[in-house]
mmCIF file of C-alpha atoms in Angstrom:
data_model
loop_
_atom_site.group_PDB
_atom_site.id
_atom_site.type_symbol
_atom_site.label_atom_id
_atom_site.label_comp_id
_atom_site.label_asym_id
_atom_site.label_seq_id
_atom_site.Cartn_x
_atom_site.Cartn_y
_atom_site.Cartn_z
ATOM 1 C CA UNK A 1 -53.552 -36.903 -22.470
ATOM 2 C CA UNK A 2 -54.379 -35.294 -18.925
ATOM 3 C CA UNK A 3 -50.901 -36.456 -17.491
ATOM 4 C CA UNK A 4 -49.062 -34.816 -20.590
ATOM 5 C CA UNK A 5 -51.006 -31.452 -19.893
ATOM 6 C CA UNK A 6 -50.167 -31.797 -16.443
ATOM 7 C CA UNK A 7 -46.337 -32.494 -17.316
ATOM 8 C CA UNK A 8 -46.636 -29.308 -20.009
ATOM 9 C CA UNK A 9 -47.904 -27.052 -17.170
ATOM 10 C CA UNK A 10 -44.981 -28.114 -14.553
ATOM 11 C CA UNK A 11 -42.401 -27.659 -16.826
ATOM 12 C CA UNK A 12 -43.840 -24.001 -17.730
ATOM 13 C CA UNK A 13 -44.221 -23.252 -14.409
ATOM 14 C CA UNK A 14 -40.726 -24.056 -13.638
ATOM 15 C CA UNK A 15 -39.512 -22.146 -16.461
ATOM 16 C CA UNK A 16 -41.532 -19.350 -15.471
ATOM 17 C CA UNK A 17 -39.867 -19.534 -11.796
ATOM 18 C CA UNK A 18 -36.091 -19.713 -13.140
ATOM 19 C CA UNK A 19 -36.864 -16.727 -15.355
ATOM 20 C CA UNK A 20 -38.375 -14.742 -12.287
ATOM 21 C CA UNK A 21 -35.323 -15.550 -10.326
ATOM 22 C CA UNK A 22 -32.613 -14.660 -12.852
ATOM 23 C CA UNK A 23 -34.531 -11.071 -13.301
ATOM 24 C CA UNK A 24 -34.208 -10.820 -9.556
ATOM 25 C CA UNK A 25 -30.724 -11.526 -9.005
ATOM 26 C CA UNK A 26 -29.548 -9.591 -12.264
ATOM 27 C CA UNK A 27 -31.806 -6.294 -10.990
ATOM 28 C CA UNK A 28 -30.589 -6.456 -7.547
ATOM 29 C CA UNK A 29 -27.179 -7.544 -7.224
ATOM 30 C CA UNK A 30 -25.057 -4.650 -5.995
ATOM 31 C CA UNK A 31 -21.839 -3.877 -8.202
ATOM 32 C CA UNK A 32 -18.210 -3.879 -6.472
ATOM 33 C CA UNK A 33 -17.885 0.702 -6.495
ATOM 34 C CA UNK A 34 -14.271 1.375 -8.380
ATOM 35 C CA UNK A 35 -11.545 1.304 -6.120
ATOM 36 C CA UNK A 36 -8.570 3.469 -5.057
ATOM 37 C CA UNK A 37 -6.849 1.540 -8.231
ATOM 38 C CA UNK A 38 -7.662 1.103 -11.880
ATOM 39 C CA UNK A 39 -5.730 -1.233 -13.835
ATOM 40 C CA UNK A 40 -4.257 -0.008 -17.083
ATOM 41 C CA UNK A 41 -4.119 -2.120 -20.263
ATOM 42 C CA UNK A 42 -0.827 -2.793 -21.979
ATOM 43 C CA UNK A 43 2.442 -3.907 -21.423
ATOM 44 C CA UNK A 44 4.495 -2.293 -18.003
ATOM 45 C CA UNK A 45 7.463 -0.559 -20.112
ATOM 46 C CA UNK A 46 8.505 1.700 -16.864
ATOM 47 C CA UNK A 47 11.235 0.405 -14.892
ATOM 48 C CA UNK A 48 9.850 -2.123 -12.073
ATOM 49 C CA UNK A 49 10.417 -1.867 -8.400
ATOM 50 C CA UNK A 50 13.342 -3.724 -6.927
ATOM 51 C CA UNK A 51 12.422 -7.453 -6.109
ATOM 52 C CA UNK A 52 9.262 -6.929 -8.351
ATOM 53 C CA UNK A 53 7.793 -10.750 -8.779
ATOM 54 C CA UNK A 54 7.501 -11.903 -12.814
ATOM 55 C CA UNK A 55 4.189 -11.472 -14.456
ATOM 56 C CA UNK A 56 3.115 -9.278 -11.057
ATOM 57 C CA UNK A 57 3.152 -6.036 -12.548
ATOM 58 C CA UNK A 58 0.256 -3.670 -14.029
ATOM 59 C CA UNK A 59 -0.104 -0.069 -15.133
ATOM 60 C CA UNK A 60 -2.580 1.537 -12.926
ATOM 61 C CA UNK A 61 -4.672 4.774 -12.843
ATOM 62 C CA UNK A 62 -5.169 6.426 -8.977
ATOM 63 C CA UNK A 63 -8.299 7.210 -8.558
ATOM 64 C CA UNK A 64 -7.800 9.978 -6.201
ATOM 65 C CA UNK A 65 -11.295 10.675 -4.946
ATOM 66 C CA UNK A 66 -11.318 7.744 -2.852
ATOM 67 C CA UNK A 67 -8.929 9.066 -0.242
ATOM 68 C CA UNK A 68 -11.614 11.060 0.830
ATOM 69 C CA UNK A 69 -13.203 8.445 1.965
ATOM 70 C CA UNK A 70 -12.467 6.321 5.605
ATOM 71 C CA UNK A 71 -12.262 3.405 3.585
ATOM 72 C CA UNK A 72 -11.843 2.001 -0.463
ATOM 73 C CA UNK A 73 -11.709 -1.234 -2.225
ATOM 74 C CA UNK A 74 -8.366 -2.170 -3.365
ATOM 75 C CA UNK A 75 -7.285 -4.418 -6.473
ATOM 76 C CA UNK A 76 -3.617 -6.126 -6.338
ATOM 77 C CA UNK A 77 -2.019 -7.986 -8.854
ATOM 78 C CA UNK A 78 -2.832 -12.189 -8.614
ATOM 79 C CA UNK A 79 -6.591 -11.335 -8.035
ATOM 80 C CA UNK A 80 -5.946 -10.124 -4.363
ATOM 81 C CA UNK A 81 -9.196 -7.877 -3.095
ATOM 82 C CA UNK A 82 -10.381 -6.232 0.076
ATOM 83 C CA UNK A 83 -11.561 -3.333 1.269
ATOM 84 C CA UNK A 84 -8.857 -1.028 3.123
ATOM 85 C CA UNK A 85 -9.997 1.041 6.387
ATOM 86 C CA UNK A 86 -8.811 4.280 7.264
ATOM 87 C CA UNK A 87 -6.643 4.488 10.766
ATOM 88 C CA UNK A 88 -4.832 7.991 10.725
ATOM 89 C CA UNK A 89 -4.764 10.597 7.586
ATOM 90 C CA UNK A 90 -2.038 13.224 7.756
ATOM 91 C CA UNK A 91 -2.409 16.279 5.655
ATOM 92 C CA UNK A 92 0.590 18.611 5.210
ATOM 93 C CA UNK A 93 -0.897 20.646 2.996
ATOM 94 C CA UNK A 94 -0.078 22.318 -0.802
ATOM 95 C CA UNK A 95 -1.501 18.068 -2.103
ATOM 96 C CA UNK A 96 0.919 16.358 0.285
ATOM 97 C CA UNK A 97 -0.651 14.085 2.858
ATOM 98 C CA UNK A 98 -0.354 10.490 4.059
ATOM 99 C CA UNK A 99 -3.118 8.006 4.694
ATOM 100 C CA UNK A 100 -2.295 4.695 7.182
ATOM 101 C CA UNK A 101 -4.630 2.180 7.134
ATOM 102 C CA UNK A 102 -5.169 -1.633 7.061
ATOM 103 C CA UNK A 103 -7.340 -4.734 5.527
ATOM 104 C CA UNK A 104 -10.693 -4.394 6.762
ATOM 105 C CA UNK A 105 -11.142 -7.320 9.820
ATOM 106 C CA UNK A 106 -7.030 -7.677 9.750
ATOM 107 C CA UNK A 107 -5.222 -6.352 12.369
ATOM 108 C CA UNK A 108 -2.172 -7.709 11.397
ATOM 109 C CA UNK A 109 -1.937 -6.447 7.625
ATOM 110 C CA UNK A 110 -0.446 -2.468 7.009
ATOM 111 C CA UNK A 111 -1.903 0.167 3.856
ATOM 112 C CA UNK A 112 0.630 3.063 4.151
ATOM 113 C CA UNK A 113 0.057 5.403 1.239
ATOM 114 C CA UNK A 114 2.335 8.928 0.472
ATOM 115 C CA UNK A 115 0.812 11.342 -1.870
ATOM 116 C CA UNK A 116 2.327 14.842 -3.455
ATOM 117 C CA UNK A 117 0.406 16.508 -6.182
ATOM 118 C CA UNK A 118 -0.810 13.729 -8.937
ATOM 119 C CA UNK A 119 1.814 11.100 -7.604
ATOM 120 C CA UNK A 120 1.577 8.475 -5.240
ATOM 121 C CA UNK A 121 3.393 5.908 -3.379
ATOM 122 C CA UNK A 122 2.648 2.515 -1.392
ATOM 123 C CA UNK A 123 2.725 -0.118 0.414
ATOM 124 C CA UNK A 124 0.200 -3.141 1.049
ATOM 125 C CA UNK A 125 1.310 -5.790 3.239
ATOM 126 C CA UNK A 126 -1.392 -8.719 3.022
ATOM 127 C CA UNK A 127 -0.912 -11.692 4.747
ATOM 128 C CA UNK A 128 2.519 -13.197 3.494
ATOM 129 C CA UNK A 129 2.635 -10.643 0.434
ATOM 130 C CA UNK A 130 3.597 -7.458 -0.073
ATOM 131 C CA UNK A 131 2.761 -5.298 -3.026
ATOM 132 C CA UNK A 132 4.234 -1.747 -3.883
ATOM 133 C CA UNK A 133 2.800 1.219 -5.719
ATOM 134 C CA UNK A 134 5.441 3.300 -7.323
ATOM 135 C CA UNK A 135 4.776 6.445 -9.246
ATOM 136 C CA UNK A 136 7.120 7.419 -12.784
ATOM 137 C CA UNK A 137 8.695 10.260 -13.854
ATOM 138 C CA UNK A 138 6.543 10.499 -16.900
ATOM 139 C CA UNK A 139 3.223 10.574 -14.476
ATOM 140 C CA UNK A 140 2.160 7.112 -14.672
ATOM 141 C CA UNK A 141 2.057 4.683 -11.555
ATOM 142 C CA UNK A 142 3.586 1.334 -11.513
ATOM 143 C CA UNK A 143 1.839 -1.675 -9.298
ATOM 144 C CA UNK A 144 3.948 -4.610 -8.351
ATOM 145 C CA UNK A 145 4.111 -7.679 -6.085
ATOM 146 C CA UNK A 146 7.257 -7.967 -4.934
ATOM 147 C CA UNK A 147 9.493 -10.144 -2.678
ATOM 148 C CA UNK A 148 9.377 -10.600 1.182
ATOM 149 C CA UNK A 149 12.853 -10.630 2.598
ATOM 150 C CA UNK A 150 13.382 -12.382 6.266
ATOM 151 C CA UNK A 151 15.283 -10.121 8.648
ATOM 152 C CA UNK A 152 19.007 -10.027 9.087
ATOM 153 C CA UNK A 153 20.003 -12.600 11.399
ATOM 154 C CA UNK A 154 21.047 -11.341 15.051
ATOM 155 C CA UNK A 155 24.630 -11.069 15.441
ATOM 156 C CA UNK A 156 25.873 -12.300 19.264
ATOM 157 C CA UNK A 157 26.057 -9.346 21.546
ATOM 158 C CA UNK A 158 28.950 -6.992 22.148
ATOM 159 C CA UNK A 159 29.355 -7.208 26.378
ATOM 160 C CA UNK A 160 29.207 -4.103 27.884
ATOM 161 C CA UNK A 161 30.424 -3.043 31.103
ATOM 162 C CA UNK A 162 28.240 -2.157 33.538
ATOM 163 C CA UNK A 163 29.603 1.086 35.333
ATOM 164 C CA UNK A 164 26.504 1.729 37.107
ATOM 165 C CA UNK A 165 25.686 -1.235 38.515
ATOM 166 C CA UNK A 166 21.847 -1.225 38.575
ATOM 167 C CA UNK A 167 21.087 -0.647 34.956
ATOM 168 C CA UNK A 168 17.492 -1.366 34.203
ATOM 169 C CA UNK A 169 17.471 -2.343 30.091
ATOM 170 C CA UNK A 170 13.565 -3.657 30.290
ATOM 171 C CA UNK A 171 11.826 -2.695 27.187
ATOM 172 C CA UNK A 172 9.236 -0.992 29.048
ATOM 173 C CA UNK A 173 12.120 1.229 30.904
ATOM 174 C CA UNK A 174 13.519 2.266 27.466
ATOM 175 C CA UNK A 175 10.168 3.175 25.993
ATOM 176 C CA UNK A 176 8.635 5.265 29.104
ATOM 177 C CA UNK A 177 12.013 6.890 29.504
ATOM 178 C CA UNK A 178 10.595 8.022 25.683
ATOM 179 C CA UNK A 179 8.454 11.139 26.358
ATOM 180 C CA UNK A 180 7.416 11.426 22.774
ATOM 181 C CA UNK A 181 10.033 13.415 21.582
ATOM 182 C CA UNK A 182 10.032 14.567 17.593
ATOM 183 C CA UNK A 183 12.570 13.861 15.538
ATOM 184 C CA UNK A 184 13.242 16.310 12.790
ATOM 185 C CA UNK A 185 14.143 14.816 9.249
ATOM 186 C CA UNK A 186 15.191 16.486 6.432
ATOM 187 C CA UNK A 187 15.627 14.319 3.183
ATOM 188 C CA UNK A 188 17.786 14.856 0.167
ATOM 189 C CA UNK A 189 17.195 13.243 -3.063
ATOM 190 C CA UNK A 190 19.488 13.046 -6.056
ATOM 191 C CA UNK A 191 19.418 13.828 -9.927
ATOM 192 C CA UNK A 192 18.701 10.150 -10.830
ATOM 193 C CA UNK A 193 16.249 9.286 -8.335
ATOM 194 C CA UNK A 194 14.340 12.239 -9.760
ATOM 195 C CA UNK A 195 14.848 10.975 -13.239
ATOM 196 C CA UNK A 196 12.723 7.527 -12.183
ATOM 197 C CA UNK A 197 10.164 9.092 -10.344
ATOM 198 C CA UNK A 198 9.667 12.645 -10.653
ATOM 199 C CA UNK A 199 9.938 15.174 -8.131
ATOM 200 C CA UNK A 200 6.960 14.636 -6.903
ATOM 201 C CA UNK A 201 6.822 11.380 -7.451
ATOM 202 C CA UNK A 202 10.401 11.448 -4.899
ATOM 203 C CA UNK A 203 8.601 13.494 -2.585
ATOM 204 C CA UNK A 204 5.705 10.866 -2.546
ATOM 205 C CA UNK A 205 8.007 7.992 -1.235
ATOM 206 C CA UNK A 206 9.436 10.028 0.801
ATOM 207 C CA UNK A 207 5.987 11.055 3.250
ATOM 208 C CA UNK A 208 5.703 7.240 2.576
ATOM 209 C CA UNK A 209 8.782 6.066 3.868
ATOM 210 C CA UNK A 210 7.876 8.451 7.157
ATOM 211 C CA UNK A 211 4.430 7.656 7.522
ATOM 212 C CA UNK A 212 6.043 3.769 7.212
ATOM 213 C CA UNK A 213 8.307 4.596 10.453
ATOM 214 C CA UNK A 214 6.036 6.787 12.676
ATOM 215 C CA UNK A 215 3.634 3.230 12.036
ATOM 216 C CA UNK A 216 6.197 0.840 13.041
ATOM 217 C CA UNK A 217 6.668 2.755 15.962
ATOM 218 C CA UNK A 218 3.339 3.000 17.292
ATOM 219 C CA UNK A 219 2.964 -0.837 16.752
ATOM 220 C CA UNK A 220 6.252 -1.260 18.571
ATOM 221 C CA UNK A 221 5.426 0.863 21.649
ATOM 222 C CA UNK A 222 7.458 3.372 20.519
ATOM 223 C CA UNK A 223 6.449 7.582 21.319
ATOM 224 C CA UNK A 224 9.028 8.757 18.883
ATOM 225 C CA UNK A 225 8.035 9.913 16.185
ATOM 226 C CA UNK A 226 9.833 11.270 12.767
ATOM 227 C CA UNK A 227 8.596 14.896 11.675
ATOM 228 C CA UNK A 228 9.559 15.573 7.700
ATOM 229 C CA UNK A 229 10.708 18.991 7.206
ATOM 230 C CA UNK A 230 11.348 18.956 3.797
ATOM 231 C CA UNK A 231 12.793 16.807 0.888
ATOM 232 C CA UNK A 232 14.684 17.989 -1.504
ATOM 233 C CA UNK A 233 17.098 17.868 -4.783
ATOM 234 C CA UNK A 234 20.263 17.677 -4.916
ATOM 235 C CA UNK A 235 23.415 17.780 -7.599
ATOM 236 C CA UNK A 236 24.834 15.035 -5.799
ATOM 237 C CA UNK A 237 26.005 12.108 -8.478
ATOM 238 C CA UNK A 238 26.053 8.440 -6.973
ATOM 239 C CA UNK A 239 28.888 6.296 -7.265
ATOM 240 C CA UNK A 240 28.710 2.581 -7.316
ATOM 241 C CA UNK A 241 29.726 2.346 -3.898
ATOM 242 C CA UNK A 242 27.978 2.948 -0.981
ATOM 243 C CA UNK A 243 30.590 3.489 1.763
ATOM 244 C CA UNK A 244 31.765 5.756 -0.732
ATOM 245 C CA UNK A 245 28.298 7.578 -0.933
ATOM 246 C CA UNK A 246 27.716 7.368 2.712
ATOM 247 C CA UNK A 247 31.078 9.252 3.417
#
C-alpha cells in the first residue's frame, strides 16, 4: 500500500512538472513580428514573371512599414525565411526610393527592392535561388521563384592591334582610371508594359533595375555609377522583333 502511494505521488509530481513547463514555454516564447511580405490566399490569376518556377507563385500584400526599419523578416515561396539587413536606402523623393540589402550573416546573397507610390519591385537572390517580386497593373503584387540562368559562354577574343605599344589592360588600371563618374539614364517605357504593371508599378522596376546595376558595380570594383533621371511613357508599339525594335 505505501509503495502504491509512493508511485501515485511520483506520477503527480511529474504531471505537475510537464504542466509547469508547457505554461512556461507557451507564455514566453517570442512570436516571429510580420514581415516585409504577407501572403495572400487564392489562386495567382495575374500574369507570372518570365521563368516563374510551377507551383512557386503567391499573391502577396507589402507591408510597407517595414522599410523603415534597418532590417525585416522575409517569407519566399518553398518555406524560405530570414531576416534581410539594410546596406544602403536611396530616397528620391514624391514615394520613390530604393532599399539594397542582403540575408542577415550572408555576404554573398543580394535584397534589391524599387518602390514608387503603393508598388513595388524585387529581387532576392538566396543561395542558388532567386525569387522576384513583381507588382500588377490592377495594384496587387505577384511573388515568384523563378529560374537561374548560367551566363553566356565567352566567345574567343577579337585581336587587337596594339598601336601604342605599352598598353596596360589590368583590371585595376581600368577601374582607377574610373573617377566615379555618373552616368545619366533616362528610361522609356511603352503602352503594354504599362498595361502589366502600372505606371507605377513600371517606374518601380525601373529604380530596381538601377539600384540592381549601381550594386553590381560596387561589388565589382566599379566607381560608376547609373543616375535615373526619369522614366517615362511612351506611344511606342512593339513589334515581334527586336532588331526591329532596337532600330
Amino acid at each position: 500500500m505505501n509503495i502504491f502511494k509512493l508511485s501515485w505521488r511520483k506520477a503527480a509530481l511529474s504531471m505537475v512538472v510537464a504542466g509547469a513547463t508547457a505554461v512556461s514555454l507557451s507564455t514566453y516564447a517570442t512570436p516571429k513580428p510580420p514581415g516585409l511580405l504577407s501572403k495572400q490566399g487564392g489562386k495567382v490569376t495575374v500574369e507570372l514573371p518570365e521563368q516563374a518556377l510551377f507551383g512557386k507563385s503567391q499573391n502577396v500584400k507589402i507591408n510597407y512599414g517595414k522599410l523603415r526599419s534597418g532590417r525585416f523578416f522575409v517569407d519566399l515561396p518553398g518555406d524560405v525565411s530570414f531576416e534581410a539587413v539594410r546596406d544602403v536606402e536611396y530616397n528620391f523623393g514624391g514615394g520613390k526610393s530604393a532599399w539594397v540589402g542582403r540575408v542577415n550573416g550572408d555576404s554573398k546573397s543580394r535584397v534589391v527592392l524599387g518602390r514608387s507610390g503603393k508598388a513595388m519591385a524585387g529581387t532576392f537572390a538566396v543561395g542558388d535561388k532567386l525569387f522576384k517580386l513583381e507588382p500588377r497593373a490592377n495594384g496587387s503584387h505577384v511573388l515568384s521563384q523563378v529560374k537561374t540562368t548560367d551566363p553566356a559562354p565567352e566567345l574567343d577574343p577579337i585581336p587587337v592591334a596594339d598601336v601604342a605599344g605599352t598598353a596596360d589592360l589590368s583590371a585595376e588600371t581600368a577601374v582607377a582610371a574610373d573617377g566615379g563618374s555618373t552616368i545619366d539614364v533616362l528610361v522609356a517605357y511603352t503602352p503594354k508594359i504599362a498595361s502589366i504593371y502600372g505606371a507605377a508599378g513600371a517606374e518601380a522596376l525601373v529604380i530596381q533595375a538601377v539600384a540592381e546595376a549601381n550594386q553590381a558595380y560596387a561589388n565589382s570594383g566599379v566607381a560608376a555609377r547609373l543616375n535615373l533621371v526619369k522614366a517615362v511613357l511612351t506611344d511606342y508599339v512593339e513589334s515581334s522583333s527586336m532588331n526591329t525594335d532596337l532600330s
